[in-house]
Coordinates of C-alpha atoms and ligand atoms in Angstrom, one line a residue:
M20 CA 0.0 0.0 0.0
K21 CA 1.2 3.5 -0.7
F22 CA 0.8 5.9 2.2
H23 CA 1.6 9.6 2.9
I24 CA 2.0 11.1 6.4
F25 CA 1.3 14.8 7.2
T26 CA 2.7 15.9 10.5
F27 CA 1.9 19.0 12.5
G28 CA 3.2 20.2 15.9
C29 CA 5.8 19.2 18.4
Q30 CA 8.8 16.9 18.3
M31 CA 6.7 14.2 19.9
N32 CA 4.4 14.2 16.9
V33 CA 7.4 14.1 14.6
C34 CA 8.7 11.1 16.5
D35 CA 5.3 9.3 16.4
S36 CA 5.0 9.9 12.6
D37 CA 8.6 8.7 12.1
W38 CA 7.9 5.5 14.0
I39 CA 4.6 4.8 12.1
E40 CA 6.4 5.3 8.8
R41 CA 9.3 3.0 9.7
A42 CA 6.8 0.4 11.1
L43 CA 4.8 0.4 7.8
I44 CA 7.8 0.2 5.6
A45 CA 9.0 -2.8 7.7
R46 CA 5.6 -4.4 6.7
G47 CA 6.2 -3.8 3.0
W48 CA 4.1 -0.6 2.7
E49 CA 5.5 2.2 0.5
S50 CA 5.9 5.8 1.6
A51 CA 4.7 7.9 -1.3
S52 CA 4.1 11.6 -2.3
E53 CA 0.7 13.1 -1.7
S54 CA -0.4 12.6 -5.3
G55 CA 0.7 9.0 -5.3
A56 CA -0.7 7.9 -2.0
Q57 CA -3.8 5.7 -1.3
I58 CA -3.8 6.1 2.5
F59 CA -3.3 9.6 4.1
L60 CA -2.4 9.9 7.7
I61 CA -2.6 13.3 9.4
N62 CA -0.8 13.6 12.8
T63 CA -2.3 16.7 14.3
C64 CA -1.6 19.5 16.8
S65 CA -4.1 21.2 19.0
V66 CA -1.8 23.5 21.1
R67 CA -3.5 26.6 19.5
D68 CA -6.5 27.3 17.3
K69 CA -4.4 27.9 14.1
P70 CA -2.9 24.4 13.8
E71 CA -6.4 22.9 14.5
Q72 CA -7.9 24.8 11.6
K73 CA -5.1 23.6 9.3
V74 CA -6.3 20.1 9.9
Y75 CA -9.8 20.9 8.6
S76 CA -8.5 22.7 5.5
L77 CA -6.2 19.8 4.7
L78 CA -9.1 17.3 5.1
G79 CA -11.0 19.4 2.7
R80 CA -8.2 19.2 0.2
L81 CA -7.9 15.4 0.7
R82 CA -11.6 14.9 0.2
N83 CA -11.1 15.5 -3.6
Y84 CA -8.6 12.6 -3.8
C85 CA -10.9 10.3 -1.9
R86 CA -14.0 11.3 -4.0
N87 CA -12.2 10.4 -7.2
R88 CA -10.5 7.2 -5.9
P89 CA -12.8 5.2 -3.5
E90 CA -9.9 3.0 -2.4
T91 CA -8.3 6.1 -0.9
W92 CA -9.0 7.1 2.6
V93 CA -7.7 9.0 5.6
G94 CA -6.5 8.4 9.2
V95 CA -6.3 11.2 11.7
G96 CA -4.1 11.1 14.7
G97 CA -2.6 13.2 17.4
C98 CA -4.1 15.9 19.7
V99 CA -7.0 17.1 17.5
A100 CA -8.0 13.4 16.9
Q101 CA -8.1 12.9 20.7
Q102 CA -9.9 16.3 21.2
I103 CA -12.6 15.8 18.5
G104 CA -12.8 12.0 18.6
R105 CA -15.5 10.0 16.7
D106 CA -17.1 13.3 15.6
F107 CA -14.6 13.2 12.8
W108 CA -16.6 10.4 11.2
R109 CA -19.7 12.6 11.2
R110 CA -17.9 15.6 9.7
F111 CA -15.4 13.7 7.4
P112 CA -16.7 10.4 6.0
E113 CA -13.4 9.7 4.3
V114 CA -11.8 9.3 7.7
R115 CA -11.7 5.6 8.7
L116 CA -9.1 5.7 11.4
I117 CA -8.9 8.0 14.5
F118 CA -6.0 7.6 16.9
G119 CA -4.9 9.5 19.9
P120 CA -1.2 9.7 21.2
D121 CA -1.7 6.5 23.2
G122 CA -3.0 4.7 20.1
V123 CA 0.1 5.1 18.0
A124 CA 1.5 1.7 18.9
S125 CA -1.6 0.0 17.4
V126 CA -1.8 2.0 14.1
P127 CA 0.1 -0.4 11.8
D128 CA -2.1 -3.4 12.8
S129 CA -5.2 -1.2 12.5
L130 CA -4.3 0.0 9.0
E131 CA -3.9 -3.6 7.9
R132 CA -7.3 -4.5 9.3
L133 CA -8.9 -1.5 7.6
Q134 CA -7.2 -2.5 4.3
A135 CA -8.7 -6.0 4.6
Q136 CA -12.2 -4.9 5.7
P137 CA -13.3 -1.9 3.5
D138 CA -16.4 -1.2 5.6
L139 CA -14.5 -1.1 8.9
R140 CA -13.7 2.1 10.9
I141 CA -11.4 2.1 13.9
S142 CA -10.9 4.5 16.8
L143 CA -7.9 4.3 19.2
L144 CA -8.8 6.9 21.7
D145 CA -8.4 5.2 25.1
F146 CA -5.8 6.5 27.4
E147 CA -3.4 3.8 28.8
D148 CA -2.6 3.5 32.5
S149 CA 1.1 3.0 31.7
Y150 CA 3.5 3.9 28.9
L151 CA 2.7 1.7 25.9
E152 CA 5.9 0.3 24.4
R153 CA 6.1 0.2 20.6
D154 CA 7.7 -2.5 18.5
A155 CA 11.3 -1.8 17.8
V156 CA 11.5 -1.0 14.1
P157 CA 14.6 -0.7 12.0
R158 CA 16.0 2.7 11.0
A159 CA 16.5 3.3 7.3
G160 CA 20.1 3.1 6.0
G161 CA 21.9 6.4 6.0
A162 CA 19.5 7.7 8.6
A163 CA 20.2 11.0 10.4
P164 CA 23.1 11.2 12.9
Q165 CA 20.7 12.4 15.6
A166 CA 17.6 10.8 17.0
F167 CA 14.8 11.5 19.5
V168 CA 13.9 9.0 22.2
N169 CA 10.6 9.2 24.0
I170 CA 11.0 8.9 27.8
M171 CA 7.4 9.5 28.8
Q172 CA 3.9 10.4 27.6
G173 CA 1.4 13.0 28.8
C174 CA 1.5 15.6 31.5
D175 CA 0.1 16.3 35.0
N176 CA 0.7 20.0 35.3
F177 CA -2.6 21.4 33.9
C178 CA -1.2 24.9 33.0
T179 CA -4.5 26.8 32.6
Y180 CA -3.9 27.6 28.9
C181 CA -2.8 24.1 27.8
I182 CA -4.8 21.3 26.2
V183 CA -1.9 18.7 26.4
P184 CA -3.1 16.9 29.6
Y185 CA -6.5 16.5 27.9
T186 CA -5.2 15.2 24.6
R187 CA -2.0 13.4 25.6
G188 CA -3.3 12.2 28.9
R189 CA -1.7 12.0 32.4
Q190 CA 2.0 11.5 32.8
K191 CA 3.3 8.0 32.1
S192 CA 7.1 7.4 32.4
R193 CA 8.7 4.7 30.2
P194 CA 10.8 2.1 32.0
S195 CA 14.4 3.2 32.1
V196 CA 15.7 -0.2 30.8
R197 CA 13.6 0.3 27.7
I198 CA 15.0 3.8 27.2
I199 CA 18.6 2.7 27.6
Q200 CA 18.1 -0.3 25.3
E201 CA 16.7 2.0 22.6
C202 CA 19.7 4.3 23.1
R203 CA 22.1 1.4 22.7
D204 CA 20.4 0.2 19.5
L205 CA 20.6 3.8 18.1
I206 CA 24.3 4.1 19.0
D207 CA 24.9 0.7 17.3
S208 CA 23.1 2.0 14.2
G209 CA 25.5 5.0 14.0
V210 CA 23.6 7.7 15.9
Q211 CA 25.9 10.3 17.4
E212 CA 23.4 12.6 19.2
I213 CA 20.3 11.6 21.2
T214 CA 17.6 14.0 22.5
L215 CA 15.4 12.6 25.4
L216 CA 11.9 13.7 24.8
G217 CA 8.9 14.4 27.0
Q218 CA 6.3 17.1 27.8
N219 CA 8.1 17.7 31.1
V220 CA 11.2 15.6 31.3
N221 CA 12.2 16.9 34.7
S222 CA 9.3 15.0 36.3
Y223 CA 10.4 11.7 34.7
G224 CA 9.8 8.8 37.0
L225 CA 7.5 10.8 39.4
D226 CA 4.3 8.9 38.4
A227 CA 2.8 5.5 38.9
G228 CA 4.8 4.2 35.9
G229 CA 8.2 5.2 37.4
D230 CA 10.6 2.4 38.1
G231 CA 12.5 4.3 40.8
T232 CA 14.8 6.0 38.3
G233 CA 14.6 9.8 38.5
F234 CA 15.5 12.1 35.6
A235 CA 19.0 13.0 36.9
E236 CA 19.9 9.3 37.2
L237 CA 18.5 8.5 33.7
L238 CA 20.5 11.4 32.3
E239 CA 23.7 10.0 33.9
Q240 CA 23.0 6.6 32.5
V241 CA 22.5 8.0 29.0
C242 CA 25.3 10.5 29.1
T243 CA 27.8 7.7 30.0
L244 CA 26.8 5.3 27.3
P245 CA 29.9 4.2 25.3
G246 CA 30.0 5.7 21.8
L247 CA 27.5 8.4 22.4
K248 CA 28.9 11.8 21.5
R249 CA 26.0 14.2 22.4
V250 CA 22.9 14.2 24.6
R251 CA 20.1 16.8 24.7
F252 CA 16.7 16.8 26.4
T253 CA 13.4 18.7 26.0
T254 CA 11.0 20.0 27.3
S255 CA 11.9 21.1 30.8
H256 CA 9.7 22.8 33.4
P257 CA 11.2 25.4 35.8
K258 CA 9.2 24.1 38.7
D259 CA 10.8 20.6 38.5
I260 CA 14.4 21.2 37.3
A261 CA 16.5 19.7 40.2
P262 CA 20.0 20.9 41.3
D263 CA 21.5 17.6 40.2
V264 CA 20.2 18.2 36.7
I265 CA 21.8 21.6 36.6
E266 CA 25.0 20.1 37.9
A267 CA 24.9 17.5 35.1
F268 CA 25.8 20.3 32.7
S269 CA 29.3 20.4 34.2
R270 CA 29.6 16.7 35.1
F271 CA 29.0 15.0 31.7
P272 CA 31.0 16.0 28.6
A273 CA 28.3 14.4 26.4
L274 CA 25.6 16.7 27.7
C275 CA 25.4 19.6 25.2
P276 CA 25.4 23.1 26.7
G277 CA 22.0 24.1 25.4
L278 CA 18.7 24.1 27.3
H279 CA 15.1 24.9 26.3
L280 CA 13.3 26.3 29.4
P281 CA 9.9 27.8 28.8
F282 CA 9.1 30.8 31.1
Q283 CA 5.9 31.9 29.4
S284 CA 5.6 35.3 31.3
G285 CA 7.7 37.6 33.4
S286 CA 4.8 38.6 35.6
N287 CA 4.3 36.6 38.8
R288 CA 0.6 37.6 38.7
I289 CA 0.2 36.0 35.3
L290 CA 2.4 33.0 36.1
K291 CA -0.1 32.3 39.0
R292 CA -3.1 32.6 36.6
M293 CA -1.3 30.2 34.3
N294 CA -0.8 27.7 37.2
R295 CA 3.0 27.5 36.3
K296 CA 4.0 27.0 39.9
Y297 CA 7.2 29.1 39.8
T298 CA 8.0 32.8 40.0
R299 CA 10.1 35.1 37.9
E300 CA 12.7 35.2 40.7
S301 CA 12.9 31.4 41.0
Y302 CA 13.2 31.2 37.2
L303 CA 16.1 33.7 37.2
E304 CA 17.8 31.7 40.0
I305 CA 17.8 28.6 37.8
I306 CA 19.4 30.6 35.0
Q307 CA 22.1 31.8 37.3
G308 CA 22.7 28.2 38.5
L309 CA 23.0 27.0 34.9
R310 CA 25.4 29.8 34.0
R311 CA 27.5 29.1 37.1
V312 CA 28.1 25.5 36.1
R313 CA 28.2 26.1 32.3
P314 CA 28.9 29.7 31.4
D315 CA 28.7 29.0 27.6
I316 CA 25.2 27.4 27.9
A317 CA 22.8 28.4 25.1
L318 CA 19.2 29.1 26.4
S319 CA 15.9 29.1 24.5
T320 CA 12.4 29.5 25.8
D321 CA 8.6 29.7 25.1
I322 CA 6.6 32.9 25.7
I323 CA 2.9 33.6 25.6
V324 CA 1.6 37.1 25.1
G325 CA -1.9 38.4 25.7
F326 CA -2.8 35.9 28.4
P327 CA -6.2 36.9 29.9
G328 CA -5.7 39.7 32.3
E329 CA -2.2 40.7 31.0
F330 CA -1.7 44.4 31.5
D331 CA 1.0 46.5 29.8
A332 CA 3.0 46.3 33.0
D333 CA 2.9 42.5 33.0
F334 CA 4.1 42.5 29.4
R335 CA 6.9 44.8 30.2
Q336 CA 8.0 42.4 32.9
T337 CA 8.2 39.7 30.2
L338 CA 10.5 41.8 28.1
E339 CA 12.6 42.5 31.2
V340 CA 13.2 38.8 31.9
M341 CA 14.1 38.3 28.2
Q342 CA 16.7 41.1 28.4
E343 CA 18.0 39.9 31.8
V344 CA 18.5 36.4 30.6
G345 CA 19.5 37.3 27.0
F346 CA 17.9 34.3 25.4
D347 CA 19.7 32.9 22.3
N348 CA 16.3 32.1 20.9
S349 CA 12.6 31.9 21.8
F350 CA 9.2 30.7 20.4
S351 CA 6.5 33.2 21.1
F352 CA 2.8 33.0 20.6
K353 CA -0.4 34.9 21.1
Y354 CA -2.7 33.3 23.7
S355 CA -5.7 31.5 22.2
D356 CA -8.6 29.7 23.9
R357 CA -8.4 25.9 23.8
P358 CA -11.5 23.9 24.4
G359 CA -11.9 22.7 27.9
V360 CA -8.9 24.5 29.5
R361 CA -9.5 26.7 32.6
A362 CA -8.2 29.9 31.0
A363 CA -10.9 29.7 28.3
S364 CA -13.4 30.7 31.0
F365 CA -11.3 33.7 32.2
Q366 CA -13.2 36.9 31.6
D367 CA -10.5 39.6 30.9
K368 CA -9.4 38.5 27.4
I369 CA -7.0 40.8 25.6
P370 CA -8.1 42.3 22.2
E371 CA -6.4 40.7 19.2
A372 CA -4.8 44.0 18.1
D373 CA -3.0 44.3 21.5
K374 CA -1.9 40.7 21.3
S375 CA -0.4 41.3 17.8
L376 CA 1.4 44.5 18.9
R377 CA 2.9 42.7 21.9
L378 CA 4.0 39.8 19.8
S379 CA 5.7 41.9 17.3
L380 CA 7.5 44.0 19.9
L381 CA 8.6 40.8 21.6
Q382 CA 9.9 39.1 18.5
K383 CA 11.7 42.3 17.5
E384 CA 13.5 42.1 20.9
Q385 CA 14.3 38.5 20.4
D386 CA 15.7 39.1 16.9
R387 CA 18.1 41.6 18.6
L388 CA 19.1 39.1 21.3
T389 CA 19.6 36.3 18.7
Q390 CA 21.8 38.5 16.6
K391 CA 23.9 39.3 19.6
S392 CA 24.2 35.6 20.4
L393 CA 25.2 34.7 16.9
Q394 CA 27.6 37.6 16.6
G395 CA 29.2 36.2 19.8
L396 CA 30.1 33.0 18.0
V397 CA 32.1 34.8 15.2
G398 CA 35.8 34.0 15.6
R399 CA 35.2 30.9 17.8
R400 CA 36.2 27.4 16.8
L401 CA 33.2 25.0 17.3
E402 CA 32.6 21.3 16.8
V403 CA 29.7 20.8 14.4
L404 CA 27.6 17.6 14.0
V405 CA 26.8 17.6 10.3
E406 CA 23.2 16.9 9.6
G407 CA 23.5 17.0 5.8
P408 CA 24.0 19.3 2.7
S409 CA 22.9 22.9 3.3
P410 CA 20.6 24.8 1.0
K411 CA 22.6 27.9 1.8
T412 CA 25.6 27.4 -0.5
P413 CA 27.4 30.7 -1.4
P414 CA 27.9 30.3 -5.2
D415 CA 31.7 30.6 -5.0
R416 CA 32.2 28.1 -2.2
G417 CA 31.5 24.5 -3.6
T418 CA 29.4 22.2 -1.4
S419 CA 27.9 23.6 1.8
W420 CA 27.0 21.6 4.9
K421 CA 24.6 22.3 7.7
G422 CA 24.9 21.1 11.3
R423 CA 24.6 22.3 14.9
E424 CA 27.3 23.4 17.3
P425 CA 27.1 22.0 20.9
G426 CA 24.7 24.9 22.0
G427 CA 22.3 23.9 19.3
R428 CA 22.7 26.9 17.0
I429 CA 22.8 26.2 13.2
V430 CA 26.1 26.4 11.4
N431 CA 26.6 26.3 7.6
F432 CA 30.0 25.8 6.2
S433 CA 31.6 24.9 2.9
D434 CA 33.9 22.0 2.1
S435 CA 34.7 20.5 -1.2
G436 CA 35.4 17.0 0.0
Q437 CA 33.2 13.9 0.5
D438 CA 29.8 13.6 2.2
L439 CA 30.3 14.8 5.8
T440 CA 26.8 13.8 7.1
G441 CA 27.2 12.4 10.6
E442 CA 30.7 13.7 11.0
L443 CA 31.9 16.0 13.9
I444 CA 33.8 18.7 12.1
P445 CA 35.8 21.6 13.7
V446 CA 34.6 24.8 12.2
K447 CA 35.9 28.4 12.6
I448 CA 32.9 30.8 12.6
V449 CA 33.4 33.7 10.2
D450 CA 30.0 35.3 9.8
A451 CA 26.6 35.6 11.5
K452 CA 23.4 35.5 9.6
K453 CA 19.8 36.1 10.8
H454 CA 19.2 32.7 12.3
S455 CA 22.5 30.9 11.8
V456 CA 26.2 31.4 11.4
F457 CA 28.7 30.6 8.6
G458 CA 32.1 29.0 9.0
E459 CA 35.1 27.3 7.5
V460 CA 36.6 23.9 8.3
D461 CA 39.5 24.5 10.8
N462 CA 41.8 21.5 11.2
T463 CA 44.5 23.5 12.9
Ligands
SF4_506 S1 3.8 21.6 31.4 FE1 2.0 22.9 31.1 S2 2.3 23.8 29.1 FE2 3.7 22.0 29.2 S3 2.5 20.3 28.4 FE3 2.2 20.3 30.6 S4 0.3 21.4 30.9 FE4 1.1 21.9 28.9

């Protein structure tokens, strides 16, 4: 069968789609382009209204394919599938499979049943009590030198703006032996860099599924695996990041000096309304601790503007925290109501125009900080893990390669030699661009 997967949203969705693709190929199915596919899978995101609307417009587009070719149909997965559920069948008859994040492991079997029984429709929307392990499926030859490893599913934090606990369920930690085994298999298959993945990795093991291994201990086990060059983890939560996790940045050479630590707002009043369970002061203390143990650490974050009740003064405090920390990068969004979350019932919503103005001011400030961060790399010699050829090839410089330095920032460099994908290359940074830097191989 020929299939095509559309993926929206976070790295966990990308991971889920990647596993489904590899599992189907291992069963003899063929990954095809949109125009050549018979089965379409849409892995959806519901974190804001915009990505949810994208799903409906895509389904509208796929309806034409299905109308002209009856053997063609659609499966919808991810957070919008969990949120809307079987109502998809009423609204989109071409949808025959609906699966939530806990249903991913059962997708390949379900697709084969649906192929064998044309009148069948399947929904996989139940939440599991524990982390549902998936079949280990081979990685394609020549696969990327970096990989993501799920360590947990779901979240127990219930930030008042967030739909994730309702669509990905309660937190379920994956047994550490399974995580370590997957990491070993990846290293054996040539992976150089592993990113541990979860909604809130710092609370790993603190749920019924925990096997007594905490996140700091898991991090030590992974960082000391023979043959592994680089380790990263995401996403962290300021309320749970423990001192021994901060210390890990100076203890383990494999742990990369880059951390994504969402702070969302610089106002304690808004942080309380968001149910984030930390203050601007405690957040800044963590940053000081990180910089004490690893002065060259690169920091990124998430920020929401226009949360209900956010006054200009609150927004100014958000800008102040950005300037005080000097983030290397940030992902910023306008608040939008999500169905069923507490903040949706808050009265004092911010007009759209004010939200847009705050977002543009904030992103302009971030552009300035990012430029400063990238300029700070010029003249430095950094080790780059090459991800592949770079689209950014200056015409007079032969082949150009793209990769990331230990802090996670993108480096493009030119070299006329053989394929460098997966290599760790010493590069002298010579120029800073808007979102990346450019360098030259430096074997001195
Ligand atoms: S920590 Fe908060 S924002 Fe993050 S996934 Fe959990 S509920 Fe959502």
